[in-house]
């Protein structure tokens, strides 16, 4: 009986911590608006925001070691953090990654009422900044509603 109880105490948190993969719509919980990529930044990248409009579809793929990639299905480009900054926040874009670069790798963790999305290469968390543009906040403490996202099945 004690063994069964221990099994459930270990298994239930593991099941609850499972991150949804496959096709999702990514919603900012506080603002209730979906992650989109409405405009080109340059020939190789697109800006990311929650400026409204139709919810875009994203592919969440587990790549091992609790890491994921997040790819926009329409543009076939990956979400990544640039080394460019604005007010101590990394710019977030869509792009096609080059071999060996890890700016498109993320960890996704349960937090508060949703998920936090952290960049692996540049310690930072996805959040909504000024004018509804999405940035990655520098640092490892990502607590608060501005960092909470949810994944909805496509």
PDB file of C-alpha atoms in Angstrom:
ATOM      1  CA  UNK A   1       0.000   0.000   0.000  1.00  0.00           C
ATOM      2  CA  UNK A   2       2.827   2.413   0.890  1.00  0.00           C
ATOM      3  CA  UNK A   3       4.491   1.566  -2.417  1.00  0.00           C
ATOM      4  CA  UNK A   4       1.307   2.412  -4.325  1.00  0.00           C
ATOM      5  CA  UNK A   5       0.946   5.711  -2.474  1.00  0.00           C
ATOM      6  CA  UNK A   6       4.570   6.621  -3.203  1.00  0.00           C
ATOM      7  CA  UNK A   7       4.043   5.697  -6.871  1.00  0.00           C
ATOM      8  CA  UNK A   8       1.053   8.076  -7.099  1.00  0.00           C
ATOM      9  CA  UNK A   9       2.863  10.870  -5.251  1.00  0.00           C
ATOM     10  CA  UNK A  10       5.679  10.664  -7.796  1.00  0.00           C
ATOM     11  CA  UNK A  11       3.612   9.956 -10.926  1.00  0.00           C
ATOM     12  CA  UNK A  12       0.896  12.588 -10.534  1.00  0.00           C
ATOM     13  CA  UNK A  13       3.290  15.604 -10.505  1.00  0.00           C
ATOM     14  CA  UNK A  14       5.108  14.151 -13.535  1.00  0.00           C
ATOM     15  CA  UNK A  15       1.842  13.847 -15.457  1.00  0.00           C
ATOM     16  CA  UNK A  16       0.794  17.372 -14.455  1.00  0.00           C
ATOM     17  CA  UNK A  17       4.172  18.779 -15.536  1.00  0.00           C
ATOM     18  CA  UNK A  18       3.904  17.375 -19.070  1.00  0.00           C
ATOM     19  CA  UNK A  19       4.138  20.136 -21.668  1.00  0.00           C
ATOM     20  CA  UNK A  20       1.756  20.023 -24.631  1.00  0.00           C
ATOM     21  CA  UNK A  21       3.637  19.438 -27.886  1.00  0.00           C
ATOM     22  CA  UNK A  22       2.448  19.478 -31.474  1.00  0.00           C
ATOM     23  CA  UNK A  23       0.209  22.161 -32.946  1.00  0.00           C
ATOM     24  CA  UNK A  24      -0.833  24.859 -30.454  1.00  0.00           C
ATOM     25  CA  UNK A  25      -2.068  28.419 -30.276  1.00  0.00           C
ATOM     26  CA  UNK A  26      -0.035  30.398 -27.725  1.00  0.00           C
ATOM     27  CA  UNK A  27      -2.067  32.796 -25.592  1.00  0.00           C
ATOM     28  CA  UNK A  28      -0.810  35.463 -23.191  1.00  0.00           C
ATOM     29  CA  UNK A  29      -2.885  34.785 -20.084  1.00  0.00           C
ATOM     30  CA  UNK A  30      -2.967  38.287 -18.575  1.00  0.00           C
ATOM     31  CA  UNK A  31      -3.918  40.024 -21.830  1.00  0.00           C
ATOM     32  CA  UNK A  32      -6.006  37.195 -23.312  1.00  0.00           C
ATOM     33  CA  UNK A  33      -4.455  37.699 -26.760  1.00  0.00           C
ATOM     34  CA  UNK A  34      -2.622  35.210 -28.984  1.00  0.00           C
ATOM     35  CA  UNK A  35       1.020  35.271 -30.035  1.00  0.00           C
ATOM     36  CA  UNK A  36       1.344  36.383 -33.666  1.00  0.00           C
ATOM     37  CA  UNK A  37       4.008  37.470 -36.130  1.00  0.00           C
ATOM     38  CA  UNK A  38       2.294  40.285 -38.013  1.00  0.00           C
ATOM     39  CA  UNK A  39       5.169  42.059 -39.808  1.00  0.00           C
ATOM     40  CA  UNK A  40       8.546  41.452 -41.400  1.00  0.00           C
ATOM     41  CA  UNK A  41      11.519  42.881 -39.554  1.00  0.00           C
ATOM     42  CA  UNK A  42      13.921  42.349 -42.462  1.00  0.00           C
ATOM     43  CA  UNK A  43      14.448  39.814 -45.263  1.00  0.00           C
ATOM     44  CA  UNK A  44      15.245  37.022 -42.773  1.00  0.00           C
ATOM     45  CA  UNK A  45      13.177  37.749 -39.664  1.00  0.00           C
ATOM     46  CA  UNK A  46       9.658  38.647 -38.525  1.00  0.00           C
ATOM     47  CA  UNK A  47       8.573  40.607 -35.418  1.00  0.00           C
ATOM     48  CA  UNK A  48       6.525  38.810 -32.749  1.00  0.00           C
ATOM     49  CA  UNK A  49       3.641  40.420 -30.853  1.00  0.00           C
ATOM     50  CA  UNK A  50       0.198  40.021 -29.327  1.00  0.00           C
ATOM     51  CA  UNK A  51      -1.301  42.766 -31.479  1.00  0.00           C
ATOM     52  CA  UNK A  52      -4.454  40.774 -32.031  1.00  0.00           C
ATOM     53  CA  UNK A  53      -5.818  39.336 -35.209  1.00  0.00           C
ATOM     54  CA  UNK A  54      -6.251  35.666 -35.996  1.00  0.00           C
ATOM     55  CA  UNK A  55      -4.494  33.225 -33.658  1.00  0.00           C
ATOM     56  CA  UNK A  56      -1.487  31.709 -35.413  1.00  0.00           C
ATOM     57  CA  UNK A  57      -0.540  28.045 -35.194  1.00  0.00           C
ATOM     58  CA  UNK A  58       2.772  27.048 -33.605  1.00  0.00           C
ATOM     59  CA  UNK A  59       4.552  23.693 -33.519  1.00  0.00           C
ATOM     60  CA  UNK A  60       6.032  22.808 -30.113  1.00  0.00           C
ATOM     61  CA  UNK A  61       8.697  20.099 -30.492  1.00  0.00           C
ATOM     62  CA  UNK A  62      10.548  18.396 -27.633  1.00  0.00           C
ATOM     63  CA  UNK A  63      14.235  18.174 -28.571  1.00  0.00           C
ATOM     64  CA  UNK A  64      15.527  16.487 -25.410  1.00  0.00           C
ATOM     65  CA  UNK A  65      16.874  17.621 -22.086  1.00  0.00           C
ATOM     66  CA  UNK A  66      13.627  19.473 -21.232  1.00  0.00           C
ATOM     67  CA  UNK A  67      14.203  21.745 -24.234  1.00  0.00           C
ATOM     68  CA  UNK A  68      11.781  22.652 -27.008  1.00  0.00           C
ATOM     69  CA  UNK A  69      11.619  24.523 -30.276  1.00  0.00           C
ATOM     70  CA  UNK A  70       8.659  26.741 -31.135  1.00  0.00           C
ATOM     71  CA  UNK A  71       8.003  27.064 -34.871  1.00  0.00           C
ATOM     72  CA  UNK A  72       5.402  29.221 -36.590  1.00  0.00           C
ATOM     73  CA  UNK A  73       3.550  26.823 -38.891  1.00  0.00           C
ATOM     74  CA  UNK A  74       2.534  29.458 -41.451  1.00  0.00           C
ATOM     75  CA  UNK A  75       6.009  30.920 -41.974  1.00  0.00           C
ATOM     76  CA  UNK A  76       7.969  27.742 -41.123  1.00  0.00           C
ATOM     77  CA  UNK A  77      10.301  29.828 -38.948  1.00  0.00           C
ATOM     78  CA  UNK A  78      11.450  29.382 -35.348  1.00  0.00           C
ATOM     79  CA  UNK A  79      10.905  31.680 -32.382  1.00  0.00           C
ATOM     80  CA  UNK A  80      14.304  32.925 -31.171  1.00  0.00           C
ATOM     81  CA  UNK A  81      15.945  35.629 -29.075  1.00  0.00           C
ATOM     82  CA  UNK A  82      18.245  38.047 -30.844  1.00  0.00           C
ATOM     83  CA  UNK A  83      21.355  39.450 -29.206  1.00  0.00           C
ATOM     84  CA  UNK A  84      19.882  42.906 -29.921  1.00  0.00           C
ATOM     85  CA  UNK A  85      18.282  44.517 -26.867  1.00  0.00           C
ATOM     86  CA  UNK A  86      15.772  47.212 -25.986  1.00  0.00           C
ATOM     87  CA  UNK A  87      15.569  48.467 -22.362  1.00  0.00           C
ATOM     88  CA  UNK A  88      17.516  45.415 -21.143  1.00  0.00           C
ATOM     89  CA  UNK A  89      15.198  43.019 -22.978  1.00  0.00           C
ATOM     90  CA  UNK A  90      16.153  40.791 -25.897  1.00  0.00           C
ATOM     91  CA  UNK A  91      14.260  41.222 -29.153  1.00  0.00           C
ATOM     92  CA  UNK A  92      12.251  38.137 -30.141  1.00  0.00           C
ATOM     93  CA  UNK A  93      11.813  37.251 -33.812  1.00  0.00           C
ATOM     94  CA  UNK A  94      10.980  34.400 -36.137  1.00  0.00           C
ATOM     95  CA  UNK A  95      13.816  33.096 -38.297  1.00  0.00           C
ATOM     96  CA  UNK A  96      15.318  29.992 -39.906  1.00  0.00           C
ATOM     97  CA  UNK A  97      18.140  28.912 -37.562  1.00  0.00           C
ATOM     98  CA  UNK A  98      21.669  28.179 -38.669  1.00  0.00           C
ATOM     99  CA  UNK A  99      23.421  24.962 -37.640  1.00  0.00           C
ATOM    100  CA  UNK A 100      24.891  25.102 -34.142  1.00  0.00           C
ATOM    101  CA  UNK A 101      23.001  28.187 -32.967  1.00  0.00           C
ATOM    102  CA  UNK A 102      20.807  27.679 -29.902  1.00  0.00           C
ATOM    103  CA  UNK A 103      18.836  30.938 -29.728  1.00  0.00           C
ATOM    104  CA  UNK A 104      15.747  29.011 -30.904  1.00  0.00           C
ATOM    105  CA  UNK A 105      15.815  26.541 -27.976  1.00  0.00           C
ATOM    106  CA  UNK A 106      13.475  27.068 -25.021  1.00  0.00           C
ATOM    107  CA  UNK A 107      12.515  25.491 -21.722  1.00  0.00           C
ATOM    108  CA  UNK A 108       8.820  25.550 -20.891  1.00  0.00           C
ATOM    109  CA  UNK A 109       7.742  25.263 -17.264  1.00  0.00           C
ATOM    110  CA  UNK A 110       4.507  25.339 -15.296  1.00  0.00           C
ATOM    111  CA  UNK A 111       4.205  28.616 -13.371  1.00  0.00           C
ATOM    112  CA  UNK A 112       1.273  30.368 -11.704  1.00  0.00           C
ATOM    113  CA  UNK A 113      -1.807  29.816 -13.859  1.00  0.00           C
ATOM    114  CA  UNK A 114       0.142  28.971 -16.995  1.00  0.00           C
ATOM    115  CA  UNK A 115       3.583  28.396 -18.454  1.00  0.00           C
ATOM    116  CA  UNK A 116       6.818  30.361 -18.571  1.00  0.00           C
ATOM    117  CA  UNK A 117       8.884  30.138 -21.737  1.00  0.00           C
ATOM    118  CA  UNK A 118      12.634  30.589 -21.103  1.00  0.00           C
ATOM    119  CA  UNK A 119      15.370  30.926 -23.707  1.00  0.00           C
ATOM    120  CA  UNK A 120      18.245  28.463 -23.338  1.00  0.00           C
ATOM    121  CA  UNK A 121      21.052  30.521 -24.921  1.00  0.00           C
ATOM    122  CA  UNK A 122      20.206  33.866 -23.357  1.00  0.00           C
ATOM    123  CA  UNK A 123      18.783  33.528 -19.814  1.00  0.00           C
ATOM    124  CA  UNK A 124      15.474  35.324 -20.329  1.00  0.00           C
ATOM    125  CA  UNK A 125      11.708  34.773 -20.321  1.00  0.00           C
ATOM    126  CA  UNK A 126       9.128  35.559 -22.979  1.00  0.00           C
ATOM    127  CA  UNK A 127       6.881  38.497 -22.005  1.00  0.00           C
ATOM    128  CA  UNK A 128       4.811  41.290 -23.532  1.00  0.00           C
ATOM    129  CA  UNK A 129       6.584  44.641 -23.623  1.00  0.00           C
ATOM    130  CA  UNK A 130       5.680  48.084 -24.905  1.00  0.00           C
ATOM    131  CA  UNK A 131       3.164  48.438 -27.735  1.00  0.00           C
ATOM    132  CA  UNK A 132       2.263  44.719 -27.466  1.00  0.00           C
ATOM    133  CA  UNK A 133       5.625  43.602 -28.911  1.00  0.00           C
ATOM    134  CA  UNK A 134       7.004  40.405 -27.399  1.00  0.00           C
ATOM    135  CA  UNK A 135      10.474  40.414 -25.849  1.00  0.00           C
ATOM    136  CA  UNK A 136      12.558  38.125 -23.657  1.00  0.00           C
ATOM    137  CA  UNK A 137      13.178  39.663 -20.223  1.00  0.00           C
ATOM    138  CA  UNK A 138      16.800  39.260 -19.121  1.00  0.00           C
ATOM    139  CA  UNK A 139      17.325  37.267 -15.943  1.00  0.00           C
ATOM    140  CA  UNK A 140      16.291  33.978 -14.452  1.00  0.00           C
ATOM    141  CA  UNK A 141      13.425  35.128 -12.223  1.00  0.00           C
ATOM    142  CA  UNK A 142      10.304  35.097 -14.321  1.00  0.00           C
ATOM    143  CA  UNK A 143       7.473  35.461 -11.848  1.00  0.00           C
ATOM    144  CA  UNK A 144       4.299  37.365 -12.482  1.00  0.00           C
ATOM    145  CA  UNK A 145       1.403  37.449 -14.883  1.00  0.00           C
ATOM    146  CA  UNK A 146       3.420  39.203 -17.609  1.00  0.00           C
ATOM    147  CA  UNK A 147       5.369  35.931 -18.065  1.00  0.00           C
ATOM    148  CA  UNK A 148       2.402  33.511 -18.125  1.00  0.00           C
ATOM    149  CA  UNK A 149       1.292  31.843 -21.356  1.00  0.00           C
ATOM    150  CA  UNK A 150      -1.058  28.991 -22.215  1.00  0.00           C
ATOM    151  CA  UNK A 151      -1.052  26.456 -25.038  1.00  0.00           C
ATOM    152  CA  UNK A 152      -4.357  25.618 -26.732  1.00  0.00           C
ATOM    153  CA  UNK A 153      -4.646  22.759 -29.196  1.00  0.00           C
ATOM    154  CA  UNK A 154      -5.010  23.735 -32.873  1.00  0.00           C
TER     155      UNK A 154
END
